[in-house]
Amino acid sequence: MAVLITGGAGYIGSHTCVEMLNAGYELIVIDNFSNSKPDVIERIQKITGKTLTFYEATLLDKEMIDTIFSNHEINAVIHFAAYKAVGESVEKPLMYYQNNLISTLNLCEIMDKYGVYNLVFSSSATVYGNPDRVPITEESPLRATNPYGHTKQMTEQILQDLFISNPMWSIASLRYFNPIGAHESGLIGEDPTGIPNNLLPYISQVASGKLPHLNIFGDDYETNDGTGIRDYIHIMDLASGHVKALEHVLVTTGVEAFNLGTGKGHSVFEMIDVFEQVSKKQIKYSIQERRPGDIAVCFADPSKANHVLQWSAKRGIYEMCKDTWKWQTQSGKQLIR
Ligand code: UDP
């Protein structure tokens, strides 16, 4: 069973490749390294002791995708390749629509040409925007608030229309909450370029001394300690959700969205506290104004994925912080050959 993974060198893609290889799938991986490094492909193979086929390519090159489909008997696709920085998407909307939408259209067109109708799509909880209530179910209204989120919401719509046009399609859109952590080996993890936007990479770089202190964006939210609450999920739990979603699309048809989260929310102060315990470092912080566009509380109702995919998140925030710290302290090291 051969599965094409687009964006397989990225943060979620690389951890999913590990879980997919461990589950016995043959992988064809493509990535253009726009936000990742070639080293990752080697590390995935080192962790699993298995090999994969790799193409350095962009989905904007339709001829190239066609060649890949003609070279391999592909049964299914897990589609990660996309730009993902919210702030950048506000500054450069055309770049985001161009890349994220055209890539997906090209991919689906070639899948259709080769009769490959099984697709797992990398969506995001950002499609919910500011939710009316928590926990958030898949039925909550979709109202993304920035171009990045719009590309995810639009792609989900495109995929629904595809299924309506041809009921052979079997599609799962996975709406991720806040993935953090790294593979337990410390060989792969999140590798943000420049100053991180997300909380955990930032805390981690403060702990390592790379950044002087954390800016906490608001301590006056209506939460237990005034800081924002999010549903943090261990990247390996998220990765195993993709294997389960793939198993599901292989035996059904239709188009479904699934929340991938733990169902539990944690505040910024809770995350700092746990990170201090695992790293044995003090995390200095300074309270700042609320970040524009931020919401107070966001966590998933993951019961649909629990029941339909037979999947649930297993790891808690202690393990998430521990693995983030291991990656932070090991990632600079070279592979031992
Ligand atoms: N946050 C913070 N300082 C940072 C980054 C994030 O206080 O440098 C807070 C943010 O306001 C939110 C939480 O941490 O309450 C998670 O933010 P992140 O950007 O990681 O995820 P998102 O807001 O996209 O869910």
Short mmCIF file of C-alpha atoms and ligand atoms in Angstrom, two decimals:
data_model
loop_
_atom_site.label_atom_id
_atom_site.label_comp_id
_atom_site.label_asym_id
_atom_site.label_seq_id
_atom_site.Cartn_x
_atom_site.Cartn_y
_atom_site.Cartn_z
CA MET A 1 0.00 0.00 0.00
CA ALA A 2 1.75 3.18 -1.19
CA VAL A 3 0.80 6.53 0.29
CA LEU A 4 1.93 9.93 -1.01
CA ILE A 5 2.76 12.40 1.74
CA THR A 6 2.99 16.03 0.61
CA GLY A 7 4.99 18.31 2.91
CA GLY A 8 6.45 15.26 4.60
CA ALA A 9 9.56 17.06 5.85
CA GLY A 10 7.56 19.61 7.86
CA TYR A 11 6.71 19.48 11.55
CA ILE A 12 3.48 17.47 11.43
CA GLY A 13 4.42 15.73 8.17
CA SER A 14 7.70 14.30 9.47
CA HIS A 15 6.17 12.86 12.64
CA THR A 16 3.34 11.39 10.57
CA CYS A 17 5.90 9.77 8.23
CA VAL A 18 7.40 8.03 11.28
CA GLU A 19 4.02 6.68 12.39
CA MET A 20 3.08 5.65 8.84
CA LEU A 21 6.38 3.79 8.29
CA ASN A 22 5.97 2.10 11.68
CA ALA A 23 2.45 1.04 10.62
CA GLY A 24 3.97 -0.67 7.56
CA TYR A 25 2.99 1.70 4.74
CA GLU A 26 5.22 2.34 1.73
CA LEU A 27 5.79 6.10 1.52
CA ILE A 28 6.38 8.47 -1.36
CA VAL A 29 7.23 11.83 0.19
CA ILE A 30 7.41 15.19 -1.54
CA ASP A 31 8.56 18.49 -0.06
CA ASN A 32 10.10 21.67 -1.46
CA PHE A 33 11.90 22.49 1.84
CA SER A 34 10.26 25.93 1.91
CA ASN A 35 9.99 25.60 5.69
CA SER A 36 12.01 22.46 6.46
CA LYS A 37 15.43 20.91 5.97
CA PRO A 38 16.62 17.91 3.91
CA ASP A 39 18.19 16.40 7.03
CA VAL A 40 14.70 15.52 8.30
CA ILE A 41 14.19 12.86 5.64
CA GLU A 42 17.35 11.09 6.79
CA ARG A 43 16.25 11.36 10.42
CA ILE A 44 12.82 9.83 9.72
CA GLN A 45 14.60 6.85 8.17
CA LYS A 46 17.02 6.62 11.07
CA ILE A 47 14.24 6.61 13.67
CA THR A 48 12.21 3.93 11.90
CA GLY A 49 15.01 1.87 10.34
CA LYS A 50 12.91 1.97 7.13
CA THR A 51 13.34 3.72 3.80
CA LEU A 52 11.03 5.98 1.85
CA THR A 53 11.05 7.44 -1.64
CA PHE A 54 11.65 11.19 -1.69
CA TYR A 55 11.05 13.87 -4.32
CA GLU A 56 12.12 17.50 -3.84
CA ALA A 57 9.21 19.13 -5.63
CA THR A 58 6.43 21.67 -5.35
CA LEU A 59 2.77 20.90 -5.93
CA LEU A 60 2.64 24.02 -8.09
CA ASP A 61 4.50 21.95 -10.70
CA LYS A 62 1.62 19.90 -12.06
CA GLU A 63 3.77 17.99 -14.55
CA MET A 64 6.00 16.84 -11.71
CA ILE A 65 3.03 15.54 -9.70
CA ASP A 66 1.80 13.74 -12.79
CA THR A 67 5.22 12.10 -13.18
CA ILE A 68 5.19 10.97 -9.54
CA PHE A 69 1.74 9.40 -9.95
CA SER A 70 2.84 7.66 -13.14
CA ASN A 71 6.01 6.33 -11.43
CA HIS A 72 4.19 4.79 -8.44
CA GLU A 73 0.98 2.87 -7.70
CA ILE A 74 -0.33 5.40 -5.19
CA ASN A 75 -3.41 4.35 -3.17
CA ALA A 76 -3.92 7.39 -0.97
CA VAL A 77 -2.58 10.85 -0.17
CA ILE A 78 -1.95 12.71 3.08
CA HIS A 79 -1.71 16.37 2.13
CA PHE A 80 0.28 18.67 4.45
CA ALA A 81 2.15 20.92 2.02
CA ALA A 82 1.07 24.51 2.70
CA TYR A 83 2.16 27.82 4.14
CA LYS A 84 1.05 28.12 7.77
CA ALA A 85 2.04 31.41 9.42
CA VAL A 86 -1.02 33.44 10.38
CA GLY A 87 0.76 36.81 10.60
CA GLU A 88 2.54 36.34 7.26
CA SER A 89 -0.77 35.38 5.64
CA VAL A 90 -2.26 38.73 6.72
CA GLU A 91 0.69 40.55 5.11
CA LYS A 92 0.84 38.41 1.97
CA PRO A 93 -2.67 37.05 1.29
CA LEU A 94 -2.10 36.45 -2.43
CA MET A 95 0.95 34.33 -1.69
CA TYR A 96 -1.14 32.20 0.70
CA TYR A 97 -4.13 31.80 -1.64
CA GLN A 98 -1.82 31.10 -4.57
CA ASN A 99 0.26 28.48 -2.80
CA ASN A 100 -2.27 26.73 -0.57
CA LEU A 101 -5.20 26.65 -2.97
CA ILE A 102 -3.42 26.05 -6.30
CA SER A 103 -1.31 23.26 -4.74
CA THR A 104 -4.43 21.48 -3.56
CA LEU A 105 -6.27 21.97 -6.85
CA ASN A 106 -3.30 20.57 -8.81
CA LEU A 107 -3.03 17.62 -6.44
CA CYS A 108 -6.74 16.77 -6.62
CA GLU A 109 -6.74 17.09 -10.41
CA ILE A 110 -3.91 14.58 -10.76
CA MET A 111 -5.44 12.28 -8.13
CA ASP A 112 -8.66 12.31 -10.16
CA LYS A 113 -6.72 11.61 -13.37
CA TYR A 114 -5.12 8.53 -11.83
CA GLY A 115 -8.30 7.37 -10.02
CA VAL A 116 -6.85 7.93 -6.54
CA TYR A 117 -9.75 9.07 -4.33
CA ASN A 118 -8.45 8.55 -0.79
CA LEU A 119 -7.31 11.77 0.86
CA VAL A 120 -6.44 12.95 4.36
CA PHE A 121 -6.25 16.74 4.44
CA SER A 122 -4.36 18.82 6.97
CA SER A 123 -6.88 21.40 8.18
CA SER A 124 -6.84 23.43 11.39
CA ALA A 125 -9.00 24.47 14.32
CA THR A 126 -8.38 27.98 13.04
CA VAL A 127 -11.38 27.38 10.73
CA TYR A 128 -13.62 27.93 13.80
CA GLY A 129 -12.37 31.48 14.40
CA ASN A 130 -13.80 32.79 17.66
CA PRO A 131 -16.13 29.98 18.77
CA ASP A 132 -19.51 30.61 20.44
CA ARG A 133 -18.86 27.86 22.97
CA VAL A 134 -16.27 25.33 24.11
CA PRO A 135 -15.59 22.50 23.77
CA ILE A 136 -15.73 22.99 20.00
CA THR A 137 -17.54 20.30 18.01
CA GLU A 138 -17.23 19.75 14.26
CA GLU A 139 -20.70 21.30 13.87
CA SER A 140 -19.54 24.69 15.15
CA PRO A 141 -19.79 27.40 12.48
CA LEU A 142 -16.73 27.88 10.27
CA ARG A 143 -15.56 31.47 10.26
CA ALA A 144 -11.81 31.76 9.93
CA THR A 145 -10.45 35.22 10.66
CA ASN A 146 -7.27 35.41 8.56
CA PRO A 147 -6.08 34.40 5.06
CA TYR A 148 -4.29 31.28 6.34
CA GLY A 149 -7.49 30.08 8.00
CA HIS A 150 -9.51 31.04 4.93
CA THR A 151 -7.33 28.79 2.75
CA LYS A 152 -8.09 25.86 5.09
CA GLN A 153 -11.81 26.64 5.18
CA MET A 154 -11.96 27.10 1.38
CA THR A 155 -10.08 23.86 0.81
CA GLU A 156 -12.55 21.98 3.02
CA GLN A 157 -15.34 23.44 0.84
CA ILE A 158 -13.54 22.40 -2.37
CA LEU A 159 -13.17 18.86 -1.01
CA GLN A 160 -16.88 18.69 -0.17
CA ASP A 161 -17.73 19.80 -3.71
CA LEU A 162 -15.40 17.15 -5.10
CA PHE A 163 -17.23 14.43 -3.21
CA ILE A 164 -20.59 15.76 -4.44
CA SER A 165 -19.25 15.55 -8.01
CA ASN A 166 -17.97 12.02 -7.59
CA PRO A 167 -18.99 9.79 -4.66
CA MET A 168 -15.87 7.65 -5.12
CA TRP A 169 -13.94 10.24 -3.10
CA SER A 170 -13.11 9.43 0.51
CA ILE A 171 -11.79 12.44 2.38
CA ALA A 172 -10.99 13.27 5.99
CA SER A 173 -10.19 16.88 6.93
CA LEU A 174 -8.31 16.92 10.23
CA ARG A 175 -8.77 20.04 12.31
CA TYR A 176 -5.72 20.30 14.53
CA PHE A 177 -5.72 22.12 17.84
CA ASN A 178 -2.26 23.13 19.21
CA PRO A 179 0.40 20.55 18.31
CA ILE A 180 3.54 20.70 20.45
CA GLY A 181 6.30 18.32 21.52
CA ALA A 182 8.61 16.21 19.41
CA HIS A 183 9.50 12.61 18.68
CA GLU A 184 10.84 10.99 21.86
CA SER A 185 14.21 10.35 20.16
CA GLY A 186 14.87 14.11 20.02
CA LEU A 187 15.85 13.67 16.34
CA ILE A 188 12.88 15.48 14.80
CA GLY A 189 10.72 18.32 16.11
CA GLU A 190 9.45 21.78 15.32
CA ASP A 191 12.13 23.96 13.76
CA PRO A 192 10.76 27.49 13.43
CA THR A 193 12.87 29.94 11.45
CA GLY A 194 13.42 33.28 13.16
CA ILE A 195 11.61 34.27 16.34
CA PRO A 196 8.82 31.77 17.08
CA ASN A 197 5.18 32.90 17.05
CA ASN A 198 3.81 29.98 19.03
CA LEU A 199 3.98 29.61 22.77
CA LEU A 200 5.94 26.39 23.23
CA PRO A 201 8.80 27.05 20.81
CA TYR A 202 9.11 30.47 22.45
CA ILE A 203 9.17 29.10 26.02
CA SER A 204 11.67 26.49 24.92
CA GLN A 205 14.03 29.10 23.48
CA VAL A 206 13.75 31.16 26.66
CA ALA A 207 14.66 28.08 28.72
CA SER A 208 17.70 27.43 26.51
CA GLY A 209 18.87 31.05 26.82
CA LYS A 210 18.31 31.87 23.13
CA LEU A 211 15.62 34.43 24.00
CA PRO A 212 15.70 36.64 27.14
CA HIS A 213 12.08 36.32 28.29
CA LEU A 214 8.59 35.30 27.25
CA ASN A 215 6.01 37.98 26.46
CA ILE A 216 2.67 36.84 27.86
CA PHE A 217 -0.07 38.29 25.69
CA GLY A 218 -2.66 39.28 28.28
CA ASP A 219 -3.32 38.25 31.88
CA ASP A 220 -6.82 39.73 32.05
CA TYR A 221 -8.82 37.10 30.16
CA GLU A 222 -11.79 35.51 31.93
CA THR A 223 -9.88 32.35 32.74
CA ASN A 224 -8.64 30.79 35.99
CA ASP A 225 -5.37 32.77 35.97
CA GLY A 226 -6.17 35.43 33.35
CA THR A 227 -4.04 33.93 30.54
CA GLY A 228 -5.25 32.25 27.35
CA ILE A 229 -6.29 28.60 27.39
CA ARG A 230 -5.52 26.20 24.52
CA ASP A 231 -5.83 22.51 23.74
CA TYR A 232 -2.19 21.40 23.41
CA ILE A 233 -1.72 18.01 21.77
CA HIS A 234 1.46 15.92 21.56
CA ILE A 235 2.72 15.78 17.98
CA MET A 236 2.98 11.95 18.11
CA ASP A 237 -0.69 11.70 19.14
CA LEU A 238 -1.52 13.96 16.22
CA ALA A 239 0.59 11.77 13.93
CA SER A 240 -1.21 8.61 15.04
CA GLY A 241 -4.51 10.41 14.31
CA HIS A 242 -3.42 10.56 10.65
CA VAL A 243 -2.79 6.81 10.53
CA LYS A 244 -6.27 6.22 11.97
CA ALA A 245 -7.85 8.71 9.57
CA LEU A 246 -6.11 7.03 6.65
CA GLU A 247 -7.36 3.60 7.74
CA HIS A 248 -10.85 5.11 7.87
CA VAL A 249 -10.77 6.70 4.41
CA LEU A 250 -9.44 3.50 2.88
CA VAL A 251 -12.58 1.58 3.89
CA THR A 252 -15.27 4.24 3.39
CA THR A 253 -16.34 6.96 0.99
CA GLY A 254 -17.55 10.44 1.89
CA VAL A 255 -16.14 13.64 3.26
CA GLU A 256 -15.78 14.16 6.99
CA ALA A 257 -14.09 16.63 9.33
CA PHE A 258 -12.52 15.51 12.61
CA ASN A 259 -11.20 17.53 15.53
CA LEU A 260 -7.80 16.29 16.68
CA GLY A 261 -7.31 17.60 20.21
CA THR A 262 -7.18 16.25 23.73
CA GLY A 263 -10.38 17.93 24.94
CA LYS A 264 -8.44 19.58 27.78
CA GLY A 265 -7.40 23.22 28.00
CA HIS A 266 -4.29 24.61 29.68
CA SER A 267 -3.32 28.21 30.42
CA VAL A 268 -0.05 29.96 29.57
CA PHE A 269 0.98 29.93 33.25
CA GLU A 270 0.31 26.18 33.51
CA MET A 271 2.55 25.57 30.49
CA ILE A 272 5.32 27.74 31.97
CA ASP A 273 5.07 25.87 35.26
CA VAL A 274 5.36 22.42 33.66
CA PHE A 275 8.17 23.58 31.38
CA GLU A 276 10.13 24.86 34.37
CA GLN A 277 9.76 21.46 36.03
CA VAL A 278 11.00 19.45 33.04
CA SER A 279 13.82 21.81 32.03
CA LYS A 280 14.82 22.81 35.56
CA LYS A 281 15.22 26.35 34.18
CA GLN A 282 13.43 29.48 35.20
CA ILE A 283 11.23 30.98 32.47
CA LYS A 284 11.36 34.76 32.81
CA TYR A 285 8.30 36.53 31.49
CA SER A 286 6.76 39.95 31.06
CA ILE A 287 3.03 40.66 30.85
CA GLN A 288 2.03 42.46 27.65
CA GLU A 289 -1.17 43.65 25.98
CA ARG A 290 -3.44 41.00 24.48
CA ARG A 291 -2.29 39.88 21.02
CA PRO A 292 -4.72 41.12 18.33
CA GLY A 293 -6.97 38.32 17.09
CA ASP A 294 -6.35 36.06 20.12
CA ILE A 295 -9.26 34.39 21.87
CA ALA A 296 -9.52 33.53 25.57
CA VAL A 297 -10.34 29.84 25.50
CA CYS A 298 -10.15 27.19 22.79
CA PHE A 299 -10.37 23.44 23.23
CA ALA A 300 -11.77 20.54 21.26
CA ASP A 301 -14.58 18.12 21.67
CA PRO A 302 -12.65 15.18 20.16
CA SER A 303 -15.45 12.62 20.64
CA LYS A 304 -16.13 12.19 16.90
CA ALA A 305 -12.51 11.16 16.28
CA ASN A 306 -12.60 9.02 19.45
CA HIS A 307 -15.60 7.05 18.21
CA VAL A 308 -15.35 7.05 14.41
CA LEU A 309 -11.55 6.78 14.09
CA GLN A 310 -11.01 4.83 17.31
CA TRP A 311 -8.36 7.39 18.17
CA SER A 312 -7.61 9.38 21.28
CA ALA A 313 -4.70 11.50 22.49
CA LYS A 314 -2.66 9.58 25.07
CA ARG A 315 0.06 11.98 26.22
CA GLY A 316 -0.32 14.80 28.75
CA ILE A 317 1.38 18.20 28.97
CA TYR A 318 4.26 16.90 31.08
CA GLU A 319 5.32 14.56 28.25
CA MET A 320 4.69 17.28 25.67
CA CYS A 321 7.01 19.70 27.49
CA LYS A 322 9.60 17.00 28.23
CA ASP A 323 9.87 16.03 24.55
CA THR A 324 9.95 19.68 23.43
CA TRP A 325 12.87 20.25 25.81
CA LYS A 326 14.72 17.15 24.65
CA TRP A 327 14.39 18.34 21.05
CA GLN A 328 15.50 21.86 22.01
CA THR A 329 18.63 20.56 23.71
CA GLN A 330 19.49 17.90 21.10
CA SER A 331 18.41 19.32 17.76
CA GLY A 332 21.67 21.10 17.05
CA LYS A 333 23.57 17.85 17.25
CA GLN A 334 24.59 15.96 14.13
CA LEU A 335 23.30 12.50 13.28
CA ILE A 336 25.60 9.74 14.48
CA ARG A 337 26.28 7.67 11.42
N1 UDP B 1 1.19 33.27 23.82
C1 UDP B 1 1.92 34.12 24.65
N2 UDP B 1 3.17 34.50 24.24
C2 UDP B 1 3.74 34.07 23.08
C3 UDP B 1 3.00 33.19 22.25
C4 UDP B 1 1.73 32.84 22.65
O1 UDP B 1 1.44 34.55 25.70
O2 UDP B 1 4.89 34.46 22.78
C5 UDP B 1 -0.15 32.83 24.24
C6 UDP B 1 -1.27 33.21 23.27
O3 UDP B 1 -1.79 34.49 23.59
C7 UDP B 1 -2.26 32.07 23.48
C8 UDP B 1 -1.38 30.87 23.81
O4 UDP B 1 -0.13 31.42 24.26
O5 UDP B 1 -3.08 32.33 24.61
C9 UDP B 1 -1.11 29.97 22.62
O6 UDP B 1 -0.62 30.74 21.54
P1 UDP B 1 -0.08 30.07 20.19
O7 UDP B 1 0.36 31.18 19.27
O8 UDP B 1 0.92 29.02 20.52
O9 UDP B 1 -1.36 29.31 19.61
P2 UDP B 1 -2.75 29.91 19.03
O10 UDP B 1 -3.00 31.25 19.67
O11 UDP B 1 -2.55 29.98 17.56
O12 UDP B 1 -3.78 28.91 19.42
#
